[in-house]
Short mmCIF file of C-alpha atoms in Angstrom, two decimals:
data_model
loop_
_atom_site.label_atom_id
_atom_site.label_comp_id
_atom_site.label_asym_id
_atom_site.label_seq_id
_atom_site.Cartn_x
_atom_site.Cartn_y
_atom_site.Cartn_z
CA UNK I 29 0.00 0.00 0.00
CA UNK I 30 1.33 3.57 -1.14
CA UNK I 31 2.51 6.15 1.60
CA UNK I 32 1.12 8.99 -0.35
CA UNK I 33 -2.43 9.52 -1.38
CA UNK I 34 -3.57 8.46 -4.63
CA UNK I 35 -6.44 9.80 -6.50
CA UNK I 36 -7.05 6.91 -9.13
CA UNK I 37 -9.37 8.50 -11.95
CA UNK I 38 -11.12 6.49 -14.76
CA UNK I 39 -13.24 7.32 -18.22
CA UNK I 40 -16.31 5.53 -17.11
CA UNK I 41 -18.14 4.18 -20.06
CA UNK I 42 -21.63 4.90 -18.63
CA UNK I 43 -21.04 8.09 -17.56
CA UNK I 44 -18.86 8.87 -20.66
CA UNK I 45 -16.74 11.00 -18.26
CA UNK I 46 -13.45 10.59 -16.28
CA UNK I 47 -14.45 9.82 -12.89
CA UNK I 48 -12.58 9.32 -9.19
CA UNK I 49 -12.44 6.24 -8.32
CA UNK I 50 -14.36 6.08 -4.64
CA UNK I 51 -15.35 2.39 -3.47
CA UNK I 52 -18.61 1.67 -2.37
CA UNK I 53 -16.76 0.36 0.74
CA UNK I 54 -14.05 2.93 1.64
CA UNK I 55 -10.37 0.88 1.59
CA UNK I 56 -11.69 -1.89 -0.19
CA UNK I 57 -12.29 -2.55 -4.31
CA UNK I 58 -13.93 -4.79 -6.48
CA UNK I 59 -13.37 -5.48 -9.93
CA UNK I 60 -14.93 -7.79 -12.51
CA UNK I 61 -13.42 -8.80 -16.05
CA UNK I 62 -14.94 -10.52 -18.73
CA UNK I 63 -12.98 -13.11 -19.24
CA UNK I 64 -12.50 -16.08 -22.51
CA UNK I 65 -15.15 -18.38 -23.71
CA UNK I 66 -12.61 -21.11 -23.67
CA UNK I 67 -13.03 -23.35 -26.98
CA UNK I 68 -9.57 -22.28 -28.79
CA UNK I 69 -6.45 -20.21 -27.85
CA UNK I 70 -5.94 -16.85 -26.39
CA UNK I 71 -5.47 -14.45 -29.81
CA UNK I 72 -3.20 -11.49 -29.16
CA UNK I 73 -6.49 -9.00 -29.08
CA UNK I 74 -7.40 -10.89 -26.12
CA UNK I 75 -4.25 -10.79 -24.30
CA UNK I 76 -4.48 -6.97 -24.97
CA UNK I 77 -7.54 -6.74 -22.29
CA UNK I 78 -5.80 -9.06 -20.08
CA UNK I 79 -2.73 -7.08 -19.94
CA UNK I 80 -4.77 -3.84 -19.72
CA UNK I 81 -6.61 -4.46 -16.47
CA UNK I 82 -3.74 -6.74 -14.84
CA UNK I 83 -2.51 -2.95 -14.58
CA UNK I 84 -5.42 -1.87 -13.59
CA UNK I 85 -5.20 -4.83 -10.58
CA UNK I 86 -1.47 -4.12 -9.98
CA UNK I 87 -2.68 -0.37 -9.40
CA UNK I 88 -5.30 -1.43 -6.74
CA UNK I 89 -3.61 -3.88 -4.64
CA UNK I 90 -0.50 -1.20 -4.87
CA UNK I 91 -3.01 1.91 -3.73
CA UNK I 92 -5.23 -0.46 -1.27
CA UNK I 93 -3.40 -3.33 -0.30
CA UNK I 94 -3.53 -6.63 -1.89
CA UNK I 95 -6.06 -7.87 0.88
CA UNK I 96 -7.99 -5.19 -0.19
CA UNK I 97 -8.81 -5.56 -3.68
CA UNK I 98 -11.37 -8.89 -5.13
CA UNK I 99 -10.78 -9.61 -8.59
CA UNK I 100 -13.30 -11.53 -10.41
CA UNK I 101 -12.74 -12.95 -14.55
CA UNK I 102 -14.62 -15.91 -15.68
CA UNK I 103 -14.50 -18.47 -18.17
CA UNK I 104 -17.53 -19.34 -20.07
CA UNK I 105 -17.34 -22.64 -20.60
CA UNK I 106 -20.99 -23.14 -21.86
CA UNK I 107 -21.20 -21.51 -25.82
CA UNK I 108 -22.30 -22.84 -29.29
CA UNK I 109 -18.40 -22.11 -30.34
CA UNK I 110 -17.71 -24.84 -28.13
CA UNK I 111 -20.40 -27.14 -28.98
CA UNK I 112 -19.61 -26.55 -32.55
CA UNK I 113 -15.51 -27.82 -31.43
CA UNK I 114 -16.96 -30.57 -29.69
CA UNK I 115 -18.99 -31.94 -32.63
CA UNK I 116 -16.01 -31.37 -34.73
CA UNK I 117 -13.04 -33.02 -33.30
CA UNK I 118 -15.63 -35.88 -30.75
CA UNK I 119 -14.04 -34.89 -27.64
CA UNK I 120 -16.03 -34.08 -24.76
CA UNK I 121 -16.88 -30.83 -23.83
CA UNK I 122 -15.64 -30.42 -20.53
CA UNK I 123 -11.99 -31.82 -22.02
CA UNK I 124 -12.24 -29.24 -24.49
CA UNK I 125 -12.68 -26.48 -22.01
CA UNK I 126 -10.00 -27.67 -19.39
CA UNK I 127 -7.56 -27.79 -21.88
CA UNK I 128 -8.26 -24.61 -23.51
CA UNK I 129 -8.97 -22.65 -19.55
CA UNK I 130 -5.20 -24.14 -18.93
CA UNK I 131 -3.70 -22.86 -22.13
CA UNK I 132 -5.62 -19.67 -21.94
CA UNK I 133 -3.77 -19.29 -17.64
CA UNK I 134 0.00 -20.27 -18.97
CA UNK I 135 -0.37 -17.84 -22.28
CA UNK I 136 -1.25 -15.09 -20.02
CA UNK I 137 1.12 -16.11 -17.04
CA UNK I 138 4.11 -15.86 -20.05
CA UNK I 139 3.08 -12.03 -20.13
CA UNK I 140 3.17 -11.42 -16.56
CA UNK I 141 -0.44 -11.68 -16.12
CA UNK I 142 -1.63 -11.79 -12.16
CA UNK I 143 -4.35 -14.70 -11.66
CA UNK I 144 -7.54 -12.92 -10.66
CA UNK I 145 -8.88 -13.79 -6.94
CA UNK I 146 -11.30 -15.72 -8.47
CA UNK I 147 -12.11 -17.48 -12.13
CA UNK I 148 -15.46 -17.94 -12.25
CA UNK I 149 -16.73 -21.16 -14.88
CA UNK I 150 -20.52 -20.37 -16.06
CA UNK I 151 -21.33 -24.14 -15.59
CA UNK I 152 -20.66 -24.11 -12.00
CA UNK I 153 -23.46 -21.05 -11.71
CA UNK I 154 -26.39 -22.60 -13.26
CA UNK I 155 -28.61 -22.14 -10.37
CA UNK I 156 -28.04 -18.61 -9.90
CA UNK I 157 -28.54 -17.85 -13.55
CA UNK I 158 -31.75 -19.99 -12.80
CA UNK I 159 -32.82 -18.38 -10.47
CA UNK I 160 -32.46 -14.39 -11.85
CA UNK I 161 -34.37 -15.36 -14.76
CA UNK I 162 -37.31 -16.38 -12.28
CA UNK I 163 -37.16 -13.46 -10.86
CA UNK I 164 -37.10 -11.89 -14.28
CA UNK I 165 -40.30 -13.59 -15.51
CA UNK I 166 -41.76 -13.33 -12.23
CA UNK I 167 -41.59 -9.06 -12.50
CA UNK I 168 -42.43 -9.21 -16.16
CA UNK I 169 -38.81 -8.29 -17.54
CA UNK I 170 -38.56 -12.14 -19.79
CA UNK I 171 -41.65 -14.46 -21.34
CA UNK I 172 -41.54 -17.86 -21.98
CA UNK I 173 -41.84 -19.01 -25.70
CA UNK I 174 -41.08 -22.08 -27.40
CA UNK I 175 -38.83 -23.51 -24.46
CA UNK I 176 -36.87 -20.29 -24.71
CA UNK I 177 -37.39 -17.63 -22.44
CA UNK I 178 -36.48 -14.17 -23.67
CA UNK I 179 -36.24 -10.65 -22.18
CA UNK I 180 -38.37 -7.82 -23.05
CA UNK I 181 -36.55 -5.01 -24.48
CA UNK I 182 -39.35 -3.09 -23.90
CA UNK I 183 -40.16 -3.78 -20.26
CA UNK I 184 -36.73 -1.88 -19.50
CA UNK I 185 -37.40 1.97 -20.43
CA UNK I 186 -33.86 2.34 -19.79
CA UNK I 187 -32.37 -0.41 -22.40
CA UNK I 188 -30.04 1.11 -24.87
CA UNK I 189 -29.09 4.14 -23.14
CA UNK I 190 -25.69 2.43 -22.29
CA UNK I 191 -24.69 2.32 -25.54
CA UNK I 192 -26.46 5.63 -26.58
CA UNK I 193 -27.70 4.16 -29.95
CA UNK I 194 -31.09 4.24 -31.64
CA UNK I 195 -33.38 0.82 -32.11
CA UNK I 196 -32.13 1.14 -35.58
CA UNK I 197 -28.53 0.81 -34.63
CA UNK I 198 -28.62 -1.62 -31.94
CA UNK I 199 -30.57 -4.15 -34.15
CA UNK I 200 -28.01 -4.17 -36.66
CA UNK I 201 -25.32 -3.82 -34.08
CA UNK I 202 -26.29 -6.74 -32.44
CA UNK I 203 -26.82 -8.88 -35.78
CA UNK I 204 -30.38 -9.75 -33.67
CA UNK I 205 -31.66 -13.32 -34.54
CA UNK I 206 -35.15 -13.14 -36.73
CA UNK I 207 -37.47 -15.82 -34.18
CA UNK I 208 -41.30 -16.27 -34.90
CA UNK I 209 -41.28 -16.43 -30.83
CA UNK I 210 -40.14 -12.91 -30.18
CA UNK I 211 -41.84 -10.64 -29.27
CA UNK I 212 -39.81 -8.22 -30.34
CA UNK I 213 -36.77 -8.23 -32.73
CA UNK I 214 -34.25 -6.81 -29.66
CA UNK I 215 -35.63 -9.46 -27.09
CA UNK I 216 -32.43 -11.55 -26.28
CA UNK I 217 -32.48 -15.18 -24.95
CA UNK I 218 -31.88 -15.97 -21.26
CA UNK I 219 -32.35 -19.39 -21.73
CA UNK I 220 -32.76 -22.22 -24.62
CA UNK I 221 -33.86 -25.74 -24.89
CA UNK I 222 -31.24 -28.28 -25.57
CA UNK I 223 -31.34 -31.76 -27.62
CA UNK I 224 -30.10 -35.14 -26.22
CA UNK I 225 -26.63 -33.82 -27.85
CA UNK I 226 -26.24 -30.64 -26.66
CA UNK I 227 -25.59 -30.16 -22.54
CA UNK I 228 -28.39 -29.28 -20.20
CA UNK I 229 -29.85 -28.79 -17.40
CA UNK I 230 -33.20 -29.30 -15.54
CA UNK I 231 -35.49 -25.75 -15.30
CA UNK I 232 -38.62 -24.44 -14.90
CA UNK I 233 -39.05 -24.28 -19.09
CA UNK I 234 -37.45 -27.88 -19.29
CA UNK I 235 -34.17 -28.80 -20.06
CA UNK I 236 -32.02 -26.41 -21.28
CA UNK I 237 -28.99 -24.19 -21.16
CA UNK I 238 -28.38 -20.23 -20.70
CA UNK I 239 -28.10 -17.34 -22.58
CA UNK I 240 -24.30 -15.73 -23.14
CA UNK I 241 -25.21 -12.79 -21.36
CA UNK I 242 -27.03 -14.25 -18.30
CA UNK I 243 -24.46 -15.41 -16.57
CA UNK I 244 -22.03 -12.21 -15.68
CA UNK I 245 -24.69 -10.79 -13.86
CA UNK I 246 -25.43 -14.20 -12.07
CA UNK I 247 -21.33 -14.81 -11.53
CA UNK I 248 -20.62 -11.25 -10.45
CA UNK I 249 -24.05 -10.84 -8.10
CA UNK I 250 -23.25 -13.73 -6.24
CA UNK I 251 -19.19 -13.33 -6.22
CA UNK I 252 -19.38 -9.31 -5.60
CA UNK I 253 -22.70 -8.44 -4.49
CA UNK I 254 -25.48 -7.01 -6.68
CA UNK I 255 -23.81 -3.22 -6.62
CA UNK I 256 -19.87 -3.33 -7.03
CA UNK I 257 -16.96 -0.78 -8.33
CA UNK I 258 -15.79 -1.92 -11.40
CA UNK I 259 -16.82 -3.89 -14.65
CA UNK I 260 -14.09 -4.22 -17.24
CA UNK I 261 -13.90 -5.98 -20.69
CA UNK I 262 -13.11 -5.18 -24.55
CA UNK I 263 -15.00 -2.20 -26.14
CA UNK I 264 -16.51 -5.31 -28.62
CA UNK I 265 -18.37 -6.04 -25.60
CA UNK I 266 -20.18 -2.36 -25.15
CA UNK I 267 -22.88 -3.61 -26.83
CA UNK I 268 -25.19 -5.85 -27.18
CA UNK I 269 -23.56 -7.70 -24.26
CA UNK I 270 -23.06 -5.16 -21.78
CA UNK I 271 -26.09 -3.71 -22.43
CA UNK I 272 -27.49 -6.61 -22.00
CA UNK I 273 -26.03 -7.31 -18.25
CA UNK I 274 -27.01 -4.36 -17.73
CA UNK I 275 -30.48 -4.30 -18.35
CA UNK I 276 -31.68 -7.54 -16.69
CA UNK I 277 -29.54 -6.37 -13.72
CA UNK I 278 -31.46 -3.40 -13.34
CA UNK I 279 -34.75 -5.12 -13.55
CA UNK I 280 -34.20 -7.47 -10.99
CA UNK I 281 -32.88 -4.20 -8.54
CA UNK I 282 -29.22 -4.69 -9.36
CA UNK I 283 -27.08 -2.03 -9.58
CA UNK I 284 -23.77 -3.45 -11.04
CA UNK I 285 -20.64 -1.70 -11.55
CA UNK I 286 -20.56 2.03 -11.12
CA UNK I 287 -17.57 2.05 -13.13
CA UNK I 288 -17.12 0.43 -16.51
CA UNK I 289 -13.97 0.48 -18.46
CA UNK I 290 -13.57 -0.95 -21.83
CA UNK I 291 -10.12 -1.13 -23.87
CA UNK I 292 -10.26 -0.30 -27.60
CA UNK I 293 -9.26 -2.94 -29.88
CA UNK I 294 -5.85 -3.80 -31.87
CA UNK I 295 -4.87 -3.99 -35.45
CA UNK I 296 -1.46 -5.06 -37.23
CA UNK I 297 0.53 -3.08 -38.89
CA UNK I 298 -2.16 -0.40 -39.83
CA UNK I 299 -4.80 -3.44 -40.76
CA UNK I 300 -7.96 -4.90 -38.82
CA UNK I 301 -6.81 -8.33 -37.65
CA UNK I 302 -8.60 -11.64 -39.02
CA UNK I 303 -7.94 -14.47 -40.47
CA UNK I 304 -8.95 -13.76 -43.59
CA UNK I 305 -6.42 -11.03 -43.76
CA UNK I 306 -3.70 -13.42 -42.69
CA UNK I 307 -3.05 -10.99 -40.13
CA UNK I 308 -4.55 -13.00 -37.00
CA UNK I 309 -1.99 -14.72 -34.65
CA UNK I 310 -2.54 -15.55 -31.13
CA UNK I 311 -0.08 -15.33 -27.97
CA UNK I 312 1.11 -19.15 -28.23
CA UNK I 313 2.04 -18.57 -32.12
CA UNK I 314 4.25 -15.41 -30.79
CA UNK I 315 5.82 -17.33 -27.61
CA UNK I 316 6.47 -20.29 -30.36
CA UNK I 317 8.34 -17.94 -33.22
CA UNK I 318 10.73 -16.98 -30.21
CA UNK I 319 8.91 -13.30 -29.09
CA UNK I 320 9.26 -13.06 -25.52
CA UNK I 321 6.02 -12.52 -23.20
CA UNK I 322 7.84 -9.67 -21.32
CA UNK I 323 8.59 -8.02 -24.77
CA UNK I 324 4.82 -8.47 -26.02
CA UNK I 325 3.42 -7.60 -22.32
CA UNK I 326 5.50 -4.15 -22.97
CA UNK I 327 4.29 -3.36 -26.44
CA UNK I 328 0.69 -3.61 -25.37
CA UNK I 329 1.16 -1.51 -22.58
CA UNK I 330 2.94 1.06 -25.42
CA UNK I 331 -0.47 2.18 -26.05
CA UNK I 332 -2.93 3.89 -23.46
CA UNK I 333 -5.82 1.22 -23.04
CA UNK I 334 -9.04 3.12 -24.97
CA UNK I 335 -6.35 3.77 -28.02
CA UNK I 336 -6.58 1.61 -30.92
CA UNK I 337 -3.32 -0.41 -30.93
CA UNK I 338 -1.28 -1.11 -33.99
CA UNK I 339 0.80 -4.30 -33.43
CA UNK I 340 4.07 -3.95 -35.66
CA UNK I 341 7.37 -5.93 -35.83
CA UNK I 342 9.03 -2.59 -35.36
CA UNK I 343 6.90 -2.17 -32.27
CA UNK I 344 8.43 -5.38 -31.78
CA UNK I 345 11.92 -4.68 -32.06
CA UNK I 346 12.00 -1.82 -30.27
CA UNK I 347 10.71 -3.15 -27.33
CA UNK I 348 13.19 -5.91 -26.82
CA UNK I 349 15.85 -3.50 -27.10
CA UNK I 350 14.73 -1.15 -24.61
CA UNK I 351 14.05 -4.66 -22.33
CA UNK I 352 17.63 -5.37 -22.83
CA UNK I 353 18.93 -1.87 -22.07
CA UNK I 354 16.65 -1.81 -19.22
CA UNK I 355 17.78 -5.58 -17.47
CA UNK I 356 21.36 -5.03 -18.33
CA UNK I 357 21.02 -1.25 -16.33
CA UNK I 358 19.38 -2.73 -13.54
CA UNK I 359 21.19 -6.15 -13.07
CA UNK I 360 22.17 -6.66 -9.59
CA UNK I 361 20.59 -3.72 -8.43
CA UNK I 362 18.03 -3.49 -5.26
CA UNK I 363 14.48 -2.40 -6.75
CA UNK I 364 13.09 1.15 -5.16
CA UNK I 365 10.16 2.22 -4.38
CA UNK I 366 8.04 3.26 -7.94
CA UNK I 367 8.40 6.45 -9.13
CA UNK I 368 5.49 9.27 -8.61
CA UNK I 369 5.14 10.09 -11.68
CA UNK I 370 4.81 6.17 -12.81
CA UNK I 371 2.37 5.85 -10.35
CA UNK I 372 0.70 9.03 -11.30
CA UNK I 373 0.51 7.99 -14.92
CA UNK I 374 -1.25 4.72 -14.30
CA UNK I 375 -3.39 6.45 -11.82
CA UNK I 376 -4.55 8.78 -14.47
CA UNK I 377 -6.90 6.42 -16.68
CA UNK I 378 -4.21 4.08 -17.09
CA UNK I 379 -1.92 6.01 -19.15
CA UNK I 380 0.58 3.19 -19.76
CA UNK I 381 2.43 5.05 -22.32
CA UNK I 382 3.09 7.89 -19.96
CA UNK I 383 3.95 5.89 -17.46
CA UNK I 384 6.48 4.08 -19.94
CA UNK I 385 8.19 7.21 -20.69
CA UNK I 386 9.02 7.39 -17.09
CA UNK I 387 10.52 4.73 -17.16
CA UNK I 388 13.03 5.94 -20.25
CA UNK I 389 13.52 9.12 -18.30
CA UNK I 390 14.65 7.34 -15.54
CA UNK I 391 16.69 4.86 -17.39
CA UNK I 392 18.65 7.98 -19.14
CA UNK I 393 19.35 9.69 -16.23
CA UNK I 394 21.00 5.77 -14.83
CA UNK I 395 18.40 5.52 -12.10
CA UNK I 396 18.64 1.55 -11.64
CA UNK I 397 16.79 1.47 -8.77
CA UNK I 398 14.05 3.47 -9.70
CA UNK I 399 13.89 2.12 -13.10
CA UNK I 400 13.53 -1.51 -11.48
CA UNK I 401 10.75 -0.43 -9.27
CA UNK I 402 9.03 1.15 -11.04
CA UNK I 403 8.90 -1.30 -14.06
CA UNK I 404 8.26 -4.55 -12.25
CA UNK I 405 5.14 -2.38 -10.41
CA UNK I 406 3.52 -2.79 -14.16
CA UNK I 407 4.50 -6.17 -14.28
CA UNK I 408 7.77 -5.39 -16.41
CA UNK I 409 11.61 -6.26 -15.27
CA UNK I 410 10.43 -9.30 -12.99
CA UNK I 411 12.32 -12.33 -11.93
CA UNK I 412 9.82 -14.66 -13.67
CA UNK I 413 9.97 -12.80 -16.88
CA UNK I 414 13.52 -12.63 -17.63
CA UNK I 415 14.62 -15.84 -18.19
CA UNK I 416 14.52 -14.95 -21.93
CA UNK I 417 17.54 -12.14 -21.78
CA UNK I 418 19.74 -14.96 -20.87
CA UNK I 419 19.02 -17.52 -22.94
CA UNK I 420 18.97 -15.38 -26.22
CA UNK I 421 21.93 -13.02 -25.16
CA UNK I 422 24.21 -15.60 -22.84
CA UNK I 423 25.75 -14.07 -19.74
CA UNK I 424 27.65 -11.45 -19.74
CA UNK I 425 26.37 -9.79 -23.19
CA UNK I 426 26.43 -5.89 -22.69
CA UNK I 427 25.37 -3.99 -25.47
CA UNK I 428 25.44 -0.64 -23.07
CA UNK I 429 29.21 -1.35 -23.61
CA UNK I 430 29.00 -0.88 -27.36
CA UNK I 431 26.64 1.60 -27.12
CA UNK I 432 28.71 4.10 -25.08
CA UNK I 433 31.58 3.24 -27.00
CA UNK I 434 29.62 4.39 -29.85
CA UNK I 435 28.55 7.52 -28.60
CA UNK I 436 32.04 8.43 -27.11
CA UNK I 437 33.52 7.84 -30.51
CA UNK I 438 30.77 10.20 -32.29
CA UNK I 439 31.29 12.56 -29.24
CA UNK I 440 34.88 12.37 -30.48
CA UNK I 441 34.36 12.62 -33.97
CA UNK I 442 32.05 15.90 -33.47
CA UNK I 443 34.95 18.05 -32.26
CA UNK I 444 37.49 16.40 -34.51
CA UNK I 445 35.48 16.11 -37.83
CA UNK I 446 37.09 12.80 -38.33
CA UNK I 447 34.24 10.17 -38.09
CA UNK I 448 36.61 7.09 -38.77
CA UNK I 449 36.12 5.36 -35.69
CA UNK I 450 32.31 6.09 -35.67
CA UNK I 451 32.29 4.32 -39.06
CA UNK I 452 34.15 1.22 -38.05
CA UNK I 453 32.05 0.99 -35.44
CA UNK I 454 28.95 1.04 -37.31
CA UNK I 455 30.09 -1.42 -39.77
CA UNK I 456 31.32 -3.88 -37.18
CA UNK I 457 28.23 -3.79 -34.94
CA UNK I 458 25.80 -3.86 -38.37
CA UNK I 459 27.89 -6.77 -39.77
CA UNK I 460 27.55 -9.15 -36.46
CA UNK I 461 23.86 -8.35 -36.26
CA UNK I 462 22.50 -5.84 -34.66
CA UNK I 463 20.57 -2.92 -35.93
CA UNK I 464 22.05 0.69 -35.04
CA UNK I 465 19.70 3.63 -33.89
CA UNK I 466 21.42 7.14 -34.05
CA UNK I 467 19.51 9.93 -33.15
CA UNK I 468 19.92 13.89 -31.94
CA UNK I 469 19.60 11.89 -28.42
CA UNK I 470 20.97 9.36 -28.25
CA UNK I 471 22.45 5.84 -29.90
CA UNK I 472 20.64 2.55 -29.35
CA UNK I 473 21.39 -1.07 -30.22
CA UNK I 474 18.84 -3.14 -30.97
CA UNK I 475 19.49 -7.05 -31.16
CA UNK I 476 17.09 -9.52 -33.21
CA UNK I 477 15.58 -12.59 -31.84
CA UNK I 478 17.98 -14.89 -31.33
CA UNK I 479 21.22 -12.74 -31.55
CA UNK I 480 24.92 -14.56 -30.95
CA UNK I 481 26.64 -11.82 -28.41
CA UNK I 482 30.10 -14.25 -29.44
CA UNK I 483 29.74 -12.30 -32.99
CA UNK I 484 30.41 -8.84 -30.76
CA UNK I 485 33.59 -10.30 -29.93
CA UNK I 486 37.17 -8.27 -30.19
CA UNK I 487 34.93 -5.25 -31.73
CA UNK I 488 35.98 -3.62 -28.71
#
């Protein structure tokens, strides 16, 4: 827990303004995530939100103690994307999800990712998601038709006003299914029957399973209360399924979060990602070419959360160089307390990239222990995530070395006119592999995945 006060402000979504953070019980936060329907692996858009709000936890348990601060992200482990894998590949459903709910945890442990204090599976929540759609049909908010039972869009004068679109826009934003049974094209399903091959269970409308958006308002009601502080997830999500939560929340006397945060989404290399693009790549097909997590965890926190993100292999490039710089600078060295203005930055609607030009400030003016802090408060600079310095570099590899040899030799060549040295330099580092930044100020090497430090060897 911080010494100093810290005033933690947020853009809430609902409110469309930045807004202090004050918990409904002072000292104490909660915070809810959606988390991955779990049929396939993590893609790097996912990891993005992960990342995002692990800073967002690392903030609160630094501000409020780690006692302090619930963390809730679930795993829905009941969808037609997974019934659809199921019937594919004939492996049972629940294999299918624990294997995917354990790839999903190690992907995201590889990029520093805290687990959450709890990880919520929708099939262990059944009766609670029962149980709110009683109450929902029982106070005229959901109908029964067809085995289905549905929720009135127009019982809920307030539906849509989270999203601030028109009837117009929210039908075709939510790609609403046409049903003879609906009452009305917006009416979303709470729950639906299921054959002998699909999983059920018993209910007042027969057997069946529930609705997508049912169960986060079930899982968060009965992990957090029916009012808590925060409700995070991509800004995909906005609508129809937050929305959504939010409306049968409110009609069963539910308050929810009073904050809701939502990260904007990532493209690569100035493109939408998807597959059909050939742009689409998730966080086990990076870890696999050889891209460390600490590297990726760093260029997704280059970009302020409710920025779009463009994913680049320069992006790339430049953040395992500034890792290196960073590790080699603070080897050995005690970590200090985080730096103000880090903490300041990430207080201020987590403004990552501010708070990661902090961290080059300090790192310029040689504050190790500072730097060291301050980086592994935002998950950077860790023991766990370093391994990967090591075994691409070897021991002892010191590109700070080469780089100050660089810049004394332009220094040099400045007041002499004679740039000999500076050339030789550049030719030798360029020809064993490593890519050579000069710039008004400063000189940085950056080495590739994968670099041999022995081809450094008697440049010096």
């Amino acid at each position: 827990m911080t010494d100093q006060p810290i005033e933690i402000r947020l853009r809430n979504s609902k409110s469309r303004r930045i807004e202090t953070l004050q918990p409904m019980e002072p000292g104490k936060v909660s915070l809810y995530l959606c988390g991955p329907t779990v049929y396939d692996r993590a893609h790097i858009g996912n990891a993005r939100s992960a990342v995002a709000f692990d800073l967002l936890f690392r903030l609160l348990r630094h501000v409020y103690g780690a006692e302090n601060v619930t963390f809730v992200r679930n795993f829905t482990d009941i969808d037609d994307k997974i019934n659809a894998r199921a019937a594919e590949t004939g492996r049972p459903i629940s294999d299918i999800t624990a294997e995917t709910s354990g790839w999903y945890l190690d992907d995201l442990a590889a990029l520093g990712v805290l687990e959450p204090n709890a990880m919520p599976r929708a099939t262990d929540y059944i009766a609670q998601m029962v149980a709110m759609i009683e109450e929902l049909v029982t106070k005229g908010h959901a109908y029964e038709a067809e085995g289905h039972v549905l929720f009135s869009v127009a019982s809920d004068p307030d539906y849509g006003s989270f999203a601030g679109r028109s009837i117009e826009d929210m039908i075709a934003g939510a790609r609403v299914e046409v049903a003879p049974y609906k009452r009305d094209a917006m009416d979303f399903v709470l729950w639906k029957p299921s054959g002998p091959d699909l999983p059920g269970w018993d209910s007042p409308w027969g057997r069946g399973r529930p609705g997508w958006h049912i169960e986060c308002s079930a899982m968060a009601a009965d992990l957090l209360g029916p009012e808590f502080d925060i409700h995070a997830g991509g800004s995909d999500l906005q609508f129809p399924h937050h929305e959504n939560e939010m409306a049968q929340s409110r009609c069963v006397g539910h308050g929810m979060a009073r904050i809701w945060l939502h990260n904007e989404m990532l493209q690569v290399e100035g493109r939408k990602m998807s597959k059909s693009l050939g742009n689409f790549f998730t966080v086990r097909d990076l870890l696999d070419e050889g891209v460390p997590g600490e590297v990726i965890r760093l260029v997704l926190l280059g970009t302020q959360y409710r920025k779009t993100l463009d994913w680049t292999e320069a992006r790339l490039r430049e953040a395992e160089g500034h890792l290196r710089k960073w590790r080699a600078l603070t080897e050995g060295v005690t970590a200090g307390p985080v730096a103000r203005d880090v903490l300041a930055a990430v207080a201020d609607d987590l403004n990552s990239a501010g708070a990661i030009a902090a961290l080059h400030a300090m790192a310029a003016r040689g504050d190790a222990a500072g730097l060291k802090g301050s980086a592994q408060f935002m998950g950077l600079l860790t023991e766990e995530l370093g391994g990967w310095v090591e075994d691409s570099t070897g021991p002892g590899a010191d590109l700070t070395a080469f780089e100050a040899a660089l810049s004394a030799a332009r220094a040099q060549a400045m007041q002499s006119k004679d740039f000999t040295e500076v050339d030789r330099l550049k030719t030798a580092l360029t020809g064993a592999g490593l890519e050579v930044r000069m710039s008004k100020t400063g000189i940085e090497l950056v080495a590739p995945p994968g670099f041999d430090p022995a081809a450094l060897a008697g440049i010096l």
